[in-house]
Coordinates of C-alpha atoms in Angstrom, one line a residue:
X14 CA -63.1 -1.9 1.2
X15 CA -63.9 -5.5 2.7
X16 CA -66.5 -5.6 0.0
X17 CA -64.2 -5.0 -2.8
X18 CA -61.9 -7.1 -1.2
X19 CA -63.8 -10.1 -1.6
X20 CA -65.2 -8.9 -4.9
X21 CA -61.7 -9.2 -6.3
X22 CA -60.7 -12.1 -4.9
X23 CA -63.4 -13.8 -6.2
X24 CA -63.0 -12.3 -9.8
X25 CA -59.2 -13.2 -9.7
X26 CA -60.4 -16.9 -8.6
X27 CA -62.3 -17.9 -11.4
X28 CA -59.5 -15.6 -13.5
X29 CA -57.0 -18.3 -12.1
X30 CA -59.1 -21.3 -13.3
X31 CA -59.6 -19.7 -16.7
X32 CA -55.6 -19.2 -16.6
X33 CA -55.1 -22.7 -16.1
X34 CA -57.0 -24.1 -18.4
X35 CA -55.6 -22.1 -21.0
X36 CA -51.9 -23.0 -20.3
X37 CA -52.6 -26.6 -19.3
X38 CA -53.6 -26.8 -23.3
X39 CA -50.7 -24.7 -24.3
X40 CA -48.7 -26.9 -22.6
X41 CA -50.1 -30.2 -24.3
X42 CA -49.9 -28.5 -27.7
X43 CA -46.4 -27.5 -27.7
X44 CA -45.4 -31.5 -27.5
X45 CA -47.6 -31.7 -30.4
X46 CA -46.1 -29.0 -32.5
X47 CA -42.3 -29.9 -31.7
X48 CA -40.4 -29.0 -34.5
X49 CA -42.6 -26.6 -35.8
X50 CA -41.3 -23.3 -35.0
X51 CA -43.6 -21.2 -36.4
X52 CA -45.7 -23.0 -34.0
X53 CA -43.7 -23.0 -30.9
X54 CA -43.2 -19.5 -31.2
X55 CA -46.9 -18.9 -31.1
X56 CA -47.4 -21.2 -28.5
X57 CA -44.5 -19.3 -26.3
X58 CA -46.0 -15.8 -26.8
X59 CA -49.6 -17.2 -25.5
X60 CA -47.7 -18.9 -22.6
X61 CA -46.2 -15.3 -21.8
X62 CA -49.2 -13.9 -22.1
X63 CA -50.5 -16.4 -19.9
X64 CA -48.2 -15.2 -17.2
X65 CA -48.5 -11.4 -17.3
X66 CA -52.1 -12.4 -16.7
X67 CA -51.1 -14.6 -13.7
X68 CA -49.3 -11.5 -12.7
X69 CA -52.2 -9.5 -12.8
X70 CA -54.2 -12.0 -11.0
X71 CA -51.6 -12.1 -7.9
X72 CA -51.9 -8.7 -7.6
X73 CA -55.7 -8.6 -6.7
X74 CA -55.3 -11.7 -4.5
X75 CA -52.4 -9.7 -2.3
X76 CA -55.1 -6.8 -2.6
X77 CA -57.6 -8.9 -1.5
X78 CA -55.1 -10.9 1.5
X79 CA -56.3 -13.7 -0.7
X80 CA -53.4 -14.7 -2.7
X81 CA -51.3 -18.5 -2.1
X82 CA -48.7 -18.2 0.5
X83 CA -45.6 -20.1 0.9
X84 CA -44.6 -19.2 3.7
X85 CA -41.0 -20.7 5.1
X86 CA -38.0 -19.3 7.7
X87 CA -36.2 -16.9 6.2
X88 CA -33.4 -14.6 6.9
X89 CA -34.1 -10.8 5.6
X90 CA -30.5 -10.2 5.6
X91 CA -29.8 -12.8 3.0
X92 CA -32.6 -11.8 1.3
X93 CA -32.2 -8.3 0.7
X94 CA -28.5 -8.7 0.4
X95 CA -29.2 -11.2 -2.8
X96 CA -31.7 -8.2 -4.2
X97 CA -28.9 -5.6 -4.4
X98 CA -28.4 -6.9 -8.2
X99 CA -31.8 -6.9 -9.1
X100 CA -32.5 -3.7 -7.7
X101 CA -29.8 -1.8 -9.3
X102 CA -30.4 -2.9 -12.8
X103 CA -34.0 -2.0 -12.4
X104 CA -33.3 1.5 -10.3
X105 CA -30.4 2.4 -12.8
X106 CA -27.1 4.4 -12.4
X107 CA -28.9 7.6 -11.6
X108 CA -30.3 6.2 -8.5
X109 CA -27.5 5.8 -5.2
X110 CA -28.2 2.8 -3.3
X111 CA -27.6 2.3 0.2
X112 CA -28.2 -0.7 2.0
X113 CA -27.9 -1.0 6.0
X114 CA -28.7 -3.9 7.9
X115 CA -27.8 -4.5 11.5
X116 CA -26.1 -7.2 13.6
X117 CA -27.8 -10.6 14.1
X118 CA -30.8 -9.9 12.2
X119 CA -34.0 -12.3 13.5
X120 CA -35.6 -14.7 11.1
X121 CA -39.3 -14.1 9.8
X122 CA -41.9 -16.8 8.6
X123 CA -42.9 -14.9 5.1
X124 CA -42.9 -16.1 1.8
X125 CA -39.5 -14.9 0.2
X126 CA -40.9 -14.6 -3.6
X127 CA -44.0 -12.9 -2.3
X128 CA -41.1 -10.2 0.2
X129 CA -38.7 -9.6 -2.9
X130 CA -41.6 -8.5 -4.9
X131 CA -42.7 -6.3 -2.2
X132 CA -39.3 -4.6 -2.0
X133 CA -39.0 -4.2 -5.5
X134 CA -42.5 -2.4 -5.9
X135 CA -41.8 -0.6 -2.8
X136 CA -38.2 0.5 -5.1
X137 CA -39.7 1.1 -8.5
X138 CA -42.6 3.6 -6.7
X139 CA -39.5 5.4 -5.0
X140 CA -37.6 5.6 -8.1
X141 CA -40.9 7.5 -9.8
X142 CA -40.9 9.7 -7.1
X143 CA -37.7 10.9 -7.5
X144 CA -38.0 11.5 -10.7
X145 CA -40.8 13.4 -10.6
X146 CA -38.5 15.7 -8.0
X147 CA -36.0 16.6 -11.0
X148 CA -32.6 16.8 -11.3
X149 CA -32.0 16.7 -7.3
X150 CA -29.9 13.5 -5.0
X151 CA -31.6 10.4 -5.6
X152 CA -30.8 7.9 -3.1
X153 CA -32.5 5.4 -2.4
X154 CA -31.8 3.9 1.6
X155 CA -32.7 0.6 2.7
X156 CA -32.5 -0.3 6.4
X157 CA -32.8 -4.0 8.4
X158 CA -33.1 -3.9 12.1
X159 CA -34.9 -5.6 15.1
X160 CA -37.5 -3.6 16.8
X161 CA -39.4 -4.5 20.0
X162 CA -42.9 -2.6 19.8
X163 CA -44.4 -2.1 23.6
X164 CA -47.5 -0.7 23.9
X165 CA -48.3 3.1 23.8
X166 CA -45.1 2.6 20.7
X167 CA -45.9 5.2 18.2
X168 CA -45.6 2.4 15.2
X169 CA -48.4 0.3 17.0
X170 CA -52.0 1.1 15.1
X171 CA -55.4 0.0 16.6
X172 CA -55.4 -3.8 14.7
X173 CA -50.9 -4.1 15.6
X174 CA -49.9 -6.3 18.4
X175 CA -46.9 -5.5 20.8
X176 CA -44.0 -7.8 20.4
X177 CA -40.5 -8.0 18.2
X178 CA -40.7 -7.7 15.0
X179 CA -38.0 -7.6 12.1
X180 CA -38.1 -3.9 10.4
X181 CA -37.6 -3.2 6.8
X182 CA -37.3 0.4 5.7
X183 CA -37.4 1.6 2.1
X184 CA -36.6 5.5 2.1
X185 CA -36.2 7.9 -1.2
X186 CA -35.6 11.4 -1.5
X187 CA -38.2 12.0 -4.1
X188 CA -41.2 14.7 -4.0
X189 CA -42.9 13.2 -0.9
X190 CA -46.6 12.9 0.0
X191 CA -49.2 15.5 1.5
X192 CA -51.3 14.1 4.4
X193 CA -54.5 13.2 2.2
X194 CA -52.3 11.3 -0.1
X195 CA -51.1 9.2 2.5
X196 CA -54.6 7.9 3.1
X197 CA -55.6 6.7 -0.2
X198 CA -52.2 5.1 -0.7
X199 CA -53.3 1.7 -0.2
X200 CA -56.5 1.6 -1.9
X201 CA -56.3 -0.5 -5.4
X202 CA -56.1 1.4 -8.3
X203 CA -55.0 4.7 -6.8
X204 CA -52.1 6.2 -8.6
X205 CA -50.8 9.3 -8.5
X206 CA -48.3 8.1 -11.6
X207 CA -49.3 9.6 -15.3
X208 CA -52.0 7.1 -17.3
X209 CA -50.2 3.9 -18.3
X210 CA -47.4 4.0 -15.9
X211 CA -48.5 1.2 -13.3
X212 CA -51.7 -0.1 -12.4
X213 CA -51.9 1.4 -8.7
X214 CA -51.9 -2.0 -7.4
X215 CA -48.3 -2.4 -6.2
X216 CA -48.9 -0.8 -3.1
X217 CA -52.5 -2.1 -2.1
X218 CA -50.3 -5.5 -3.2
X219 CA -47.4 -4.8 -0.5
X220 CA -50.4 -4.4 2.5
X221 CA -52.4 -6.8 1.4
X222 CA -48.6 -9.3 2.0
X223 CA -47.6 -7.9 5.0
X224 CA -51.2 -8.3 6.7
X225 CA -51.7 -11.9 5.7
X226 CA -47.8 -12.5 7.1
X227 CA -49.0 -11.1 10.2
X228 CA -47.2 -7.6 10.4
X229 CA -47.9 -4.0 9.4
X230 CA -46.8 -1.0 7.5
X231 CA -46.2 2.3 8.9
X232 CA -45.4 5.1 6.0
X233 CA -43.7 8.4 7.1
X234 CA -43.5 11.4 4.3
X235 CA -43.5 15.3 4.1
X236 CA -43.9 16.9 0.5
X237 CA -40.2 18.0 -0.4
X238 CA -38.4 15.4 2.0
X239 CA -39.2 12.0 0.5
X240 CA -40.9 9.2 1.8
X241 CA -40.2 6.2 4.2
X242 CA -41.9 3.3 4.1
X243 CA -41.5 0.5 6.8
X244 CA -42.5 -3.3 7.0
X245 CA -42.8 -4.8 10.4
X246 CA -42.9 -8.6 10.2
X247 CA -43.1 -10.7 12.9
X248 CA -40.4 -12.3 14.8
X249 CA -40.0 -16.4 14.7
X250 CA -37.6 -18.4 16.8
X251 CA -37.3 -21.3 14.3
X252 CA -34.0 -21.7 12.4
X253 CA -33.8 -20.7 8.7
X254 CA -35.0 -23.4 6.2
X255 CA -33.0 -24.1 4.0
X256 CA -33.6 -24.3 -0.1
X257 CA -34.1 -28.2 -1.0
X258 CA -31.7 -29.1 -3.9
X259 CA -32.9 -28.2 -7.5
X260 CA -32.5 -31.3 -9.6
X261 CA -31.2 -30.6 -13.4
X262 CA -32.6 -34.1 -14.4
X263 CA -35.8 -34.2 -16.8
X264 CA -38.9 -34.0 -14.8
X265 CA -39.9 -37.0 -13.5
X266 CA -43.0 -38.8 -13.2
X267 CA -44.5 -41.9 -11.5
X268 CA -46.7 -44.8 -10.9
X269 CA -48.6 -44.0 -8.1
X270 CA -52.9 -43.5 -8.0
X271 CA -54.0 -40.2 -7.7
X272 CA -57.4 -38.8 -6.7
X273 CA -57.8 -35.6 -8.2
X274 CA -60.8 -33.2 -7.1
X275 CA -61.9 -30.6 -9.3
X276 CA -65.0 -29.4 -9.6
X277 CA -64.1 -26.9 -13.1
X278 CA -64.9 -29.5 -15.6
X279 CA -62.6 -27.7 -18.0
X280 CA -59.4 -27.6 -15.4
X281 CA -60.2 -31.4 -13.8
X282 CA -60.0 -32.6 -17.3
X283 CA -56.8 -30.6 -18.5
X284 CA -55.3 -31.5 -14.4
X285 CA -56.2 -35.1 -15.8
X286 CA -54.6 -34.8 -18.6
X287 CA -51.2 -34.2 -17.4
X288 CA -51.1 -36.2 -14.2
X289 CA -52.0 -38.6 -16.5
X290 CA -49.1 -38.0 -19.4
X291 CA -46.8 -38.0 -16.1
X292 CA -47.5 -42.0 -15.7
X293 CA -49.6 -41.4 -12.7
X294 CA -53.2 -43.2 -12.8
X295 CA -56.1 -41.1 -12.2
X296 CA -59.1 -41.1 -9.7
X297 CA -61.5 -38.2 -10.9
X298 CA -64.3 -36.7 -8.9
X299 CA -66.1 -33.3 -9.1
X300 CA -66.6 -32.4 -5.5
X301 CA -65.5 -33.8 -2.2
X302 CA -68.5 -36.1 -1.6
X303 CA -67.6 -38.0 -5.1
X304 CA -63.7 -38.1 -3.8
X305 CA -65.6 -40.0 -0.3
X306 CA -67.4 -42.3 -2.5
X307 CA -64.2 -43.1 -4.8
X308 CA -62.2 -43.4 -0.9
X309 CA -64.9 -45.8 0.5
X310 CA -65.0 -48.4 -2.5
X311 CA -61.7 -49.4 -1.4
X312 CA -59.6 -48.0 -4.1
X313 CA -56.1 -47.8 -3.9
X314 CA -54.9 -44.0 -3.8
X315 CA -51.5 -42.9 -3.0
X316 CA -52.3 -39.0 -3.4
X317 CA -54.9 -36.5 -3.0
X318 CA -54.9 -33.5 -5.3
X319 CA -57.7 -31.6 -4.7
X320 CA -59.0 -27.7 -5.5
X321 CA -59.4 -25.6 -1.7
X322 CA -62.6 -23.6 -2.6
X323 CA -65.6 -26.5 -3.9
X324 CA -69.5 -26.2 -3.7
X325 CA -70.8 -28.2 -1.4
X326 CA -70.7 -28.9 2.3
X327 CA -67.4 -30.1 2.3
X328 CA -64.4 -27.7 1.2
X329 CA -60.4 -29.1 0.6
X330 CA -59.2 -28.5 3.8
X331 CA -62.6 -30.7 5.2
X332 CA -61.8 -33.2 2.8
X333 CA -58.1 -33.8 3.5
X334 CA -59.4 -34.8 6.6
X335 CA -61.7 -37.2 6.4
X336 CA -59.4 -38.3 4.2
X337 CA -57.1 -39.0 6.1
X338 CA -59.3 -40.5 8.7
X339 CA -59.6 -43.5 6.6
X340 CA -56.4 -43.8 5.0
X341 CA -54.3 -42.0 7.8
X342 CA -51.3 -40.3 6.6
X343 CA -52.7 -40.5 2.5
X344 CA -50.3 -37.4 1.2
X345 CA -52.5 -34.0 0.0
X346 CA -52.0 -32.1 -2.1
X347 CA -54.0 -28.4 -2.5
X348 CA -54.4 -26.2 -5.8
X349 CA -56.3 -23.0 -5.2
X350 CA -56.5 -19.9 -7.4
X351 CA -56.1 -17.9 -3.8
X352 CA -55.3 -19.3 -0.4
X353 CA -57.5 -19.6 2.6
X354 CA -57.0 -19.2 6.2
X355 CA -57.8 -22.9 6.7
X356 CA -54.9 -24.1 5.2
X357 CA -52.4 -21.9 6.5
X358 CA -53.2 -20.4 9.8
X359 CA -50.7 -22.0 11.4
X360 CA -47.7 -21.0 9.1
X361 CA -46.0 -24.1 6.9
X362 CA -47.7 -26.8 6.1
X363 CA -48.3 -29.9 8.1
X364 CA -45.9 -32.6 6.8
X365 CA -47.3 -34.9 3.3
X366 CA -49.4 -31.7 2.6
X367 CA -48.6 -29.4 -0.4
X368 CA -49.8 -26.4 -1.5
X369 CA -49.7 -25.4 -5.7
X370 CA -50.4 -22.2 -6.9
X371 CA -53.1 -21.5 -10.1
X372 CA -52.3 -21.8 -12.6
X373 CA -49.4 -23.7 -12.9
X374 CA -47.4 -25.7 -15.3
X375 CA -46.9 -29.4 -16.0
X376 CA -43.2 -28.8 -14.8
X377 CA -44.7 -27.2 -11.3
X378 CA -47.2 -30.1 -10.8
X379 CA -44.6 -32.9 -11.3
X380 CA -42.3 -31.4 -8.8
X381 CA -44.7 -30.6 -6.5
X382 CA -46.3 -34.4 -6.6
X383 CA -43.1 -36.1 -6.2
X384 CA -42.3 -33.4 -3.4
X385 CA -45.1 -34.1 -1.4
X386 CA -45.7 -38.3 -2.4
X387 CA -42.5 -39.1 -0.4
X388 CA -43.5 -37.4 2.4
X389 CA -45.3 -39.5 4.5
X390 CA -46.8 -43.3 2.7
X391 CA -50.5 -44.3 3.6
X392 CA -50.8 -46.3 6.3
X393 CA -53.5 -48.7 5.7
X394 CA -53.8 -50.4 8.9
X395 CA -54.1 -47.3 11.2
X396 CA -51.2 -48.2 13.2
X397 CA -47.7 -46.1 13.3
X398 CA -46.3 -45.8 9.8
X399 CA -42.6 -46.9 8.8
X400 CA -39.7 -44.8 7.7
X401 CA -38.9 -45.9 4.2
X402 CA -36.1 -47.8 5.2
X403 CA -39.0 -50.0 7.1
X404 CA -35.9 -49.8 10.2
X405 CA -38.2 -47.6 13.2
X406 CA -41.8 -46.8 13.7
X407 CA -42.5 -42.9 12.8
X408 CA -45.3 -42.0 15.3
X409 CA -48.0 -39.2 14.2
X410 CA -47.6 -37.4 18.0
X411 CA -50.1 -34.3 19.1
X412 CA -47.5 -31.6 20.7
X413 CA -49.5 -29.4 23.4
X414 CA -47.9 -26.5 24.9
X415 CA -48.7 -23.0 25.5
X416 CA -45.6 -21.7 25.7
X417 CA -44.9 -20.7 21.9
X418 CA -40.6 -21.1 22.4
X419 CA -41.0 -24.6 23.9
X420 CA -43.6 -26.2 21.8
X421 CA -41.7 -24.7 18.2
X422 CA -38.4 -26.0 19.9
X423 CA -40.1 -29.4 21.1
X424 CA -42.2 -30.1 17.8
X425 CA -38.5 -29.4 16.1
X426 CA -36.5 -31.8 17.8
X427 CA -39.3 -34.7 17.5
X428 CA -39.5 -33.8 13.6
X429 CA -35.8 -33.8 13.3
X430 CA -36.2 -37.7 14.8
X431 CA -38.3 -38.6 11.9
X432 CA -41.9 -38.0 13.6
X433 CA -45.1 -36.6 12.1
X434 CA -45.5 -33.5 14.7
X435 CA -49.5 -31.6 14.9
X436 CA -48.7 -28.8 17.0
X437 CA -51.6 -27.3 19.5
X438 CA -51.5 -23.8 21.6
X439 CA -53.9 -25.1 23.8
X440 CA -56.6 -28.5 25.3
X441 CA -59.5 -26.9 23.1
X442 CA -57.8 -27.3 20.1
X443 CA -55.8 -30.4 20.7
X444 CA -59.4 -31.8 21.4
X445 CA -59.9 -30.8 17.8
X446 CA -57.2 -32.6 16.1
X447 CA -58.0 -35.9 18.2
X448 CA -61.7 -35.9 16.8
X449 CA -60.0 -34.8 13.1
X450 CA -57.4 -37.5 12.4
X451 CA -55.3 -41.1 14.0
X452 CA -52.8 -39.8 16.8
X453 CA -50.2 -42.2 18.2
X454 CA -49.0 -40.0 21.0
X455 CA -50.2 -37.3 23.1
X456 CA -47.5 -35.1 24.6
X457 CA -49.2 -32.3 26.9
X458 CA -47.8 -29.8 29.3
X459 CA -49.8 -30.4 33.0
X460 CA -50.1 -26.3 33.2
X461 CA -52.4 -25.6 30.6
X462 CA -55.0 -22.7 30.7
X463 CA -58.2 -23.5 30.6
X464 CA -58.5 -27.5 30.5
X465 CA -55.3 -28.8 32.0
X466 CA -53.3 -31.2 30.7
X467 CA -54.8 -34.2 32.7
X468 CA -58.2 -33.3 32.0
X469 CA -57.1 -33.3 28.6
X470 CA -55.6 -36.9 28.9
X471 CA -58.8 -38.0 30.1
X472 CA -60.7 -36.7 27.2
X473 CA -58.4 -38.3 24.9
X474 CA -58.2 -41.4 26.5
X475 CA -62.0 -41.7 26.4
X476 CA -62.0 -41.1 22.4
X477 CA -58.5 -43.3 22.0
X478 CA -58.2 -46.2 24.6
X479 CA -54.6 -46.3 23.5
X480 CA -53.4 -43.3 22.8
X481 CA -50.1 -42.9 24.3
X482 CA -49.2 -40.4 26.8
X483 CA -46.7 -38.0 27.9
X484 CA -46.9 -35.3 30.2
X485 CA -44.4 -32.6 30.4
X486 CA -44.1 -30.4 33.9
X487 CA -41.9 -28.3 36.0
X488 CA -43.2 -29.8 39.6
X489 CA -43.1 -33.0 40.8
X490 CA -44.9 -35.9 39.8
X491 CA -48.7 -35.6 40.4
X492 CA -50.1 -37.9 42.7
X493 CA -53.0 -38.9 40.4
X494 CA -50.9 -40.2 37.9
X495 CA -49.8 -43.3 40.9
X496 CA -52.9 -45.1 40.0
X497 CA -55.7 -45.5 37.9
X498 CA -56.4 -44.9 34.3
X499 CA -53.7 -42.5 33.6
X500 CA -50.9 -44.5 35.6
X501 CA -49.0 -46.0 32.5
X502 CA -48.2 -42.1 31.2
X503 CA -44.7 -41.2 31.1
X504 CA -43.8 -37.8 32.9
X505 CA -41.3 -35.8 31.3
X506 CA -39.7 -32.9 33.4
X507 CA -38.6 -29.6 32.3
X508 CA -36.6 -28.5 31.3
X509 CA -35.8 -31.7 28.9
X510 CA -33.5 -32.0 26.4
X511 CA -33.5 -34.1 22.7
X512 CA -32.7 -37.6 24.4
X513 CA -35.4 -37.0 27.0
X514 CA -38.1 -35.9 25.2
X515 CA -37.6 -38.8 22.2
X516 CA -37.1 -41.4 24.9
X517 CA -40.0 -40.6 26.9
X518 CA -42.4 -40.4 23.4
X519 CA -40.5 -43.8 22.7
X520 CA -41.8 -45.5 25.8
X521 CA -45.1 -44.1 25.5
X522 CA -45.8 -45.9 22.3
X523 CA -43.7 -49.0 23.8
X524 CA -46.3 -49.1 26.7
X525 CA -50.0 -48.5 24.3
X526 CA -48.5 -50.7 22.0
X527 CA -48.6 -53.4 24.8
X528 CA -51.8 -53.1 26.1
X529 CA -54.0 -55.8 25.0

């Protein structure tokens, strides 16, 4: 199954370049043809067709755990609640829905298109069942609740991790499943639906979203007493984000140099083509070494739109970094036909990175640029960049904490004061991001496993003179920090609260800052 996995990933990949190309010319045409509506029509049907096929190709890449995330805080209550309509028109009247969801549901990190089609396949297969069981009660139940899976839990599977978890149940009271059904459920292409009624995808789809948003599905059935199907995502502490305004103005353009990496000759000229219609001027190069070269002539670039999966030694996610290393915080944008762990292992996106889907339209990439180009400005000089009112300094800090509730609360509160926050579980991979990119501030707990957090300090000190320094602790000040190297660190003690935490951050730069 790994085998196939990556086998249809890969096919759906180039399938997504192919796609692209396609509807990037499609997309040119139809300015060409306005007025013609012969024309336009034509144009429109291909463009549709265009899509079903993008359709297709999303299903192998959730198959495959391959396809683009967007992952963000969402509640499931809202989200199901807003489904109800959806759901009924494509159920019908014949079906009885019934929707419970419990009190203060907790928020998951998913991405909310990617859930809602999950639900509805997860619908549409119960629907067939049920039909298939005649003229009996069709209801259809779905049910929201927190669960808190221990170990020895009979939900918890060999590869499922103890810890709370937001449950989503989808039960019918169609024809059921026999045992050796069960099993094959969640291969691709497996139907047990007459030919040309589904692909057998939408389930293999379902796991293949759940796995790569870090939860599990647990199916209960018994032929003649329906089927239950249950999604266990994974609990987040972070409050809900909320849905950016949607601007009814014409899309909009700019001025700005972009360096766009492609290494498709047929999609970096078509991706040319309408960065360039946009008003942006563009910086081509095939592959990530070319994008270095165009970097170290001393070229002015404002953006960096580049594909995730190149030949080459270097990859996107390589390349935004060294990148950035040169022109620290140079905005990035990523296209990919499917996403890789490299870019979002750590759940959202870090802040002046974007991530666009393949393939996608001349509306999508001029939102998505001017999304991502205010973000954070290049910083030529390597120092702390300015808000864009020019009024404070916004510091790129390195967060180090353990303790999951305390470093997502602390990285929250320092974002929410205009700061550029790289969060780190632990000193092995802070020492990672020190060696990747420019870091104004290093805020580490003292308690860390493994390397502490003053060995830590000394590494980093070592590799940035004058990087400042904040250490956070529950006991008293240490005696080492009375003299020597590390003396001008500021000690922050816990618990802290907003003002503490930004002031002490704020007189760690103040203090580096002076140092001659």
């Amino acid at each position: 199954m790994e085998a196939i996995g990556k086998l249809t990933g890969g096919v759906a990949h180039d399938f997504n370049n192919l796609l692209q190309v396609v509807s990037g010319n499609l997309e040119l045409l139809s300015r060409d043809v306005a007025g013609n509506e012969r024309a336009e029509r034509r144009i429109g049907n291909a463009l549709a067709g265009v899509a079903r096929g993008a359709r297709l190709s999303g299903q192998l890449l959730a198959f495959s755990r391959k396809q683009t995330l967007v992952p963000r805080v969402v509640c499931v209550e809202r989200l199901v609640a807003g489904l109800d309509d959806m759901l009924r028109r494509s159920l019908g009247e014949a079906i009885e829905i019934r929707t419970t969801i419990r009190d203060r549901i907790w928020n998951v990190l998913i991405d909310p298109a990617q859930m809602e089609n999950a639900l509805l396949n997860l619908a549409i297969n119960a629907r067939d069942a049920m039909e298939e069981q005649g003229d009996g009660r069709r209801q259809l139940a779905i049910e929201v609740d927190n669960v808190r899976l221990a170990e020895g839990d009979a939900p918890l599977q060999p590869d499922v991790s103890a810890g709370h978890y937001v449950m989503v149940a989808v039960t019918d009271t169609g024809s059921g499943m026999t045992p050796d059904i069960i099993e094959q459920v969640f291969e691709p292409f497996f139907s047990t639906k007459q030919e040309g009624r589904g692909t057998g995808l939408g389930l293999s789809m379902v796991q293949g979203f759940v796995s790569q948003s870090g939860g599990h599905i647990r199916i209960e059935s018994e032929p003649g007493h329906g089927t239950t199907i249950r999604l266990y995502l994974p609990r987040t502490t972070r409050a809900e984000d909320t849905d950016p305004a949607i601007s009814a103005s014409p899309v909009q353009g700019g001025t700005e140099t972009i360096l766009l990496v492609e290494d498709d000759d047929g999609v970096r000229d078509i991706a040319a083509a309408m960065v360039g219609e946009l008003g942006y001027r563009v910086l081509s190069a095939k592959d990530a070494a070319g994008a270095l070269d165009v970097i170290g002539s001393g070229a002015d670039v404002d953006l960096l739109f580049t594909d995730v999966i190149m030949p080459g030694w270097l990859r996107g996610p390589e390349l935004a970094r060294k990148a950035r290393e040169r022109i620290p915080g140079l905005p990035v944008l990523f296209t990919s036909g499917y996403a890789d762990d490299a870019i979002l292992q750590g759940g959202p996106l870090d802040a002046g990175v974007g991530l666009l889907a393949k393939p996608y339209t001349r509306e999508a990439l001029a939102q998505k640029l001017r999304q991502v180009l205010p973000m954070s400005g290049p910083d030529h000089d390597g120092g702390p960049a300015r808000d864009m009112a020019g009024s404070r300094t916004v510091l790129r800090l390195l967060l180090v904490e353990d303790d999951k509730l305390i470093r997502d609360n602390s990285a929250e509160l320092l974002t929410e004061d205009g700061h550029v926050v790289t969060r780190a579980a632990s000193a092995e991979r802070a020492i990672e991001v020190l060696e990747q990119g420019q870091i104004d501030v290093l805020i580490t707990d003292l308690g860390l496993p493994g390397i502490d957090g003053l060995e830590l300090a000394r590494i980093a000190r070592r590799q940035r003179p004058l990087l400042g320094l904040v250490f956070s602790t529950g006991t008293d000040s240490p005696d080492i920090l009375a003299s020597g190297p590390l003396a001008d660190a500021v000690l922050l003690r816990k618990p802290y609260d907003r003002k503490s935490l930004v002031a002490a951050v704020a007189a760690a730069s103040v203090v580096r800052r002076s140092v001659p």
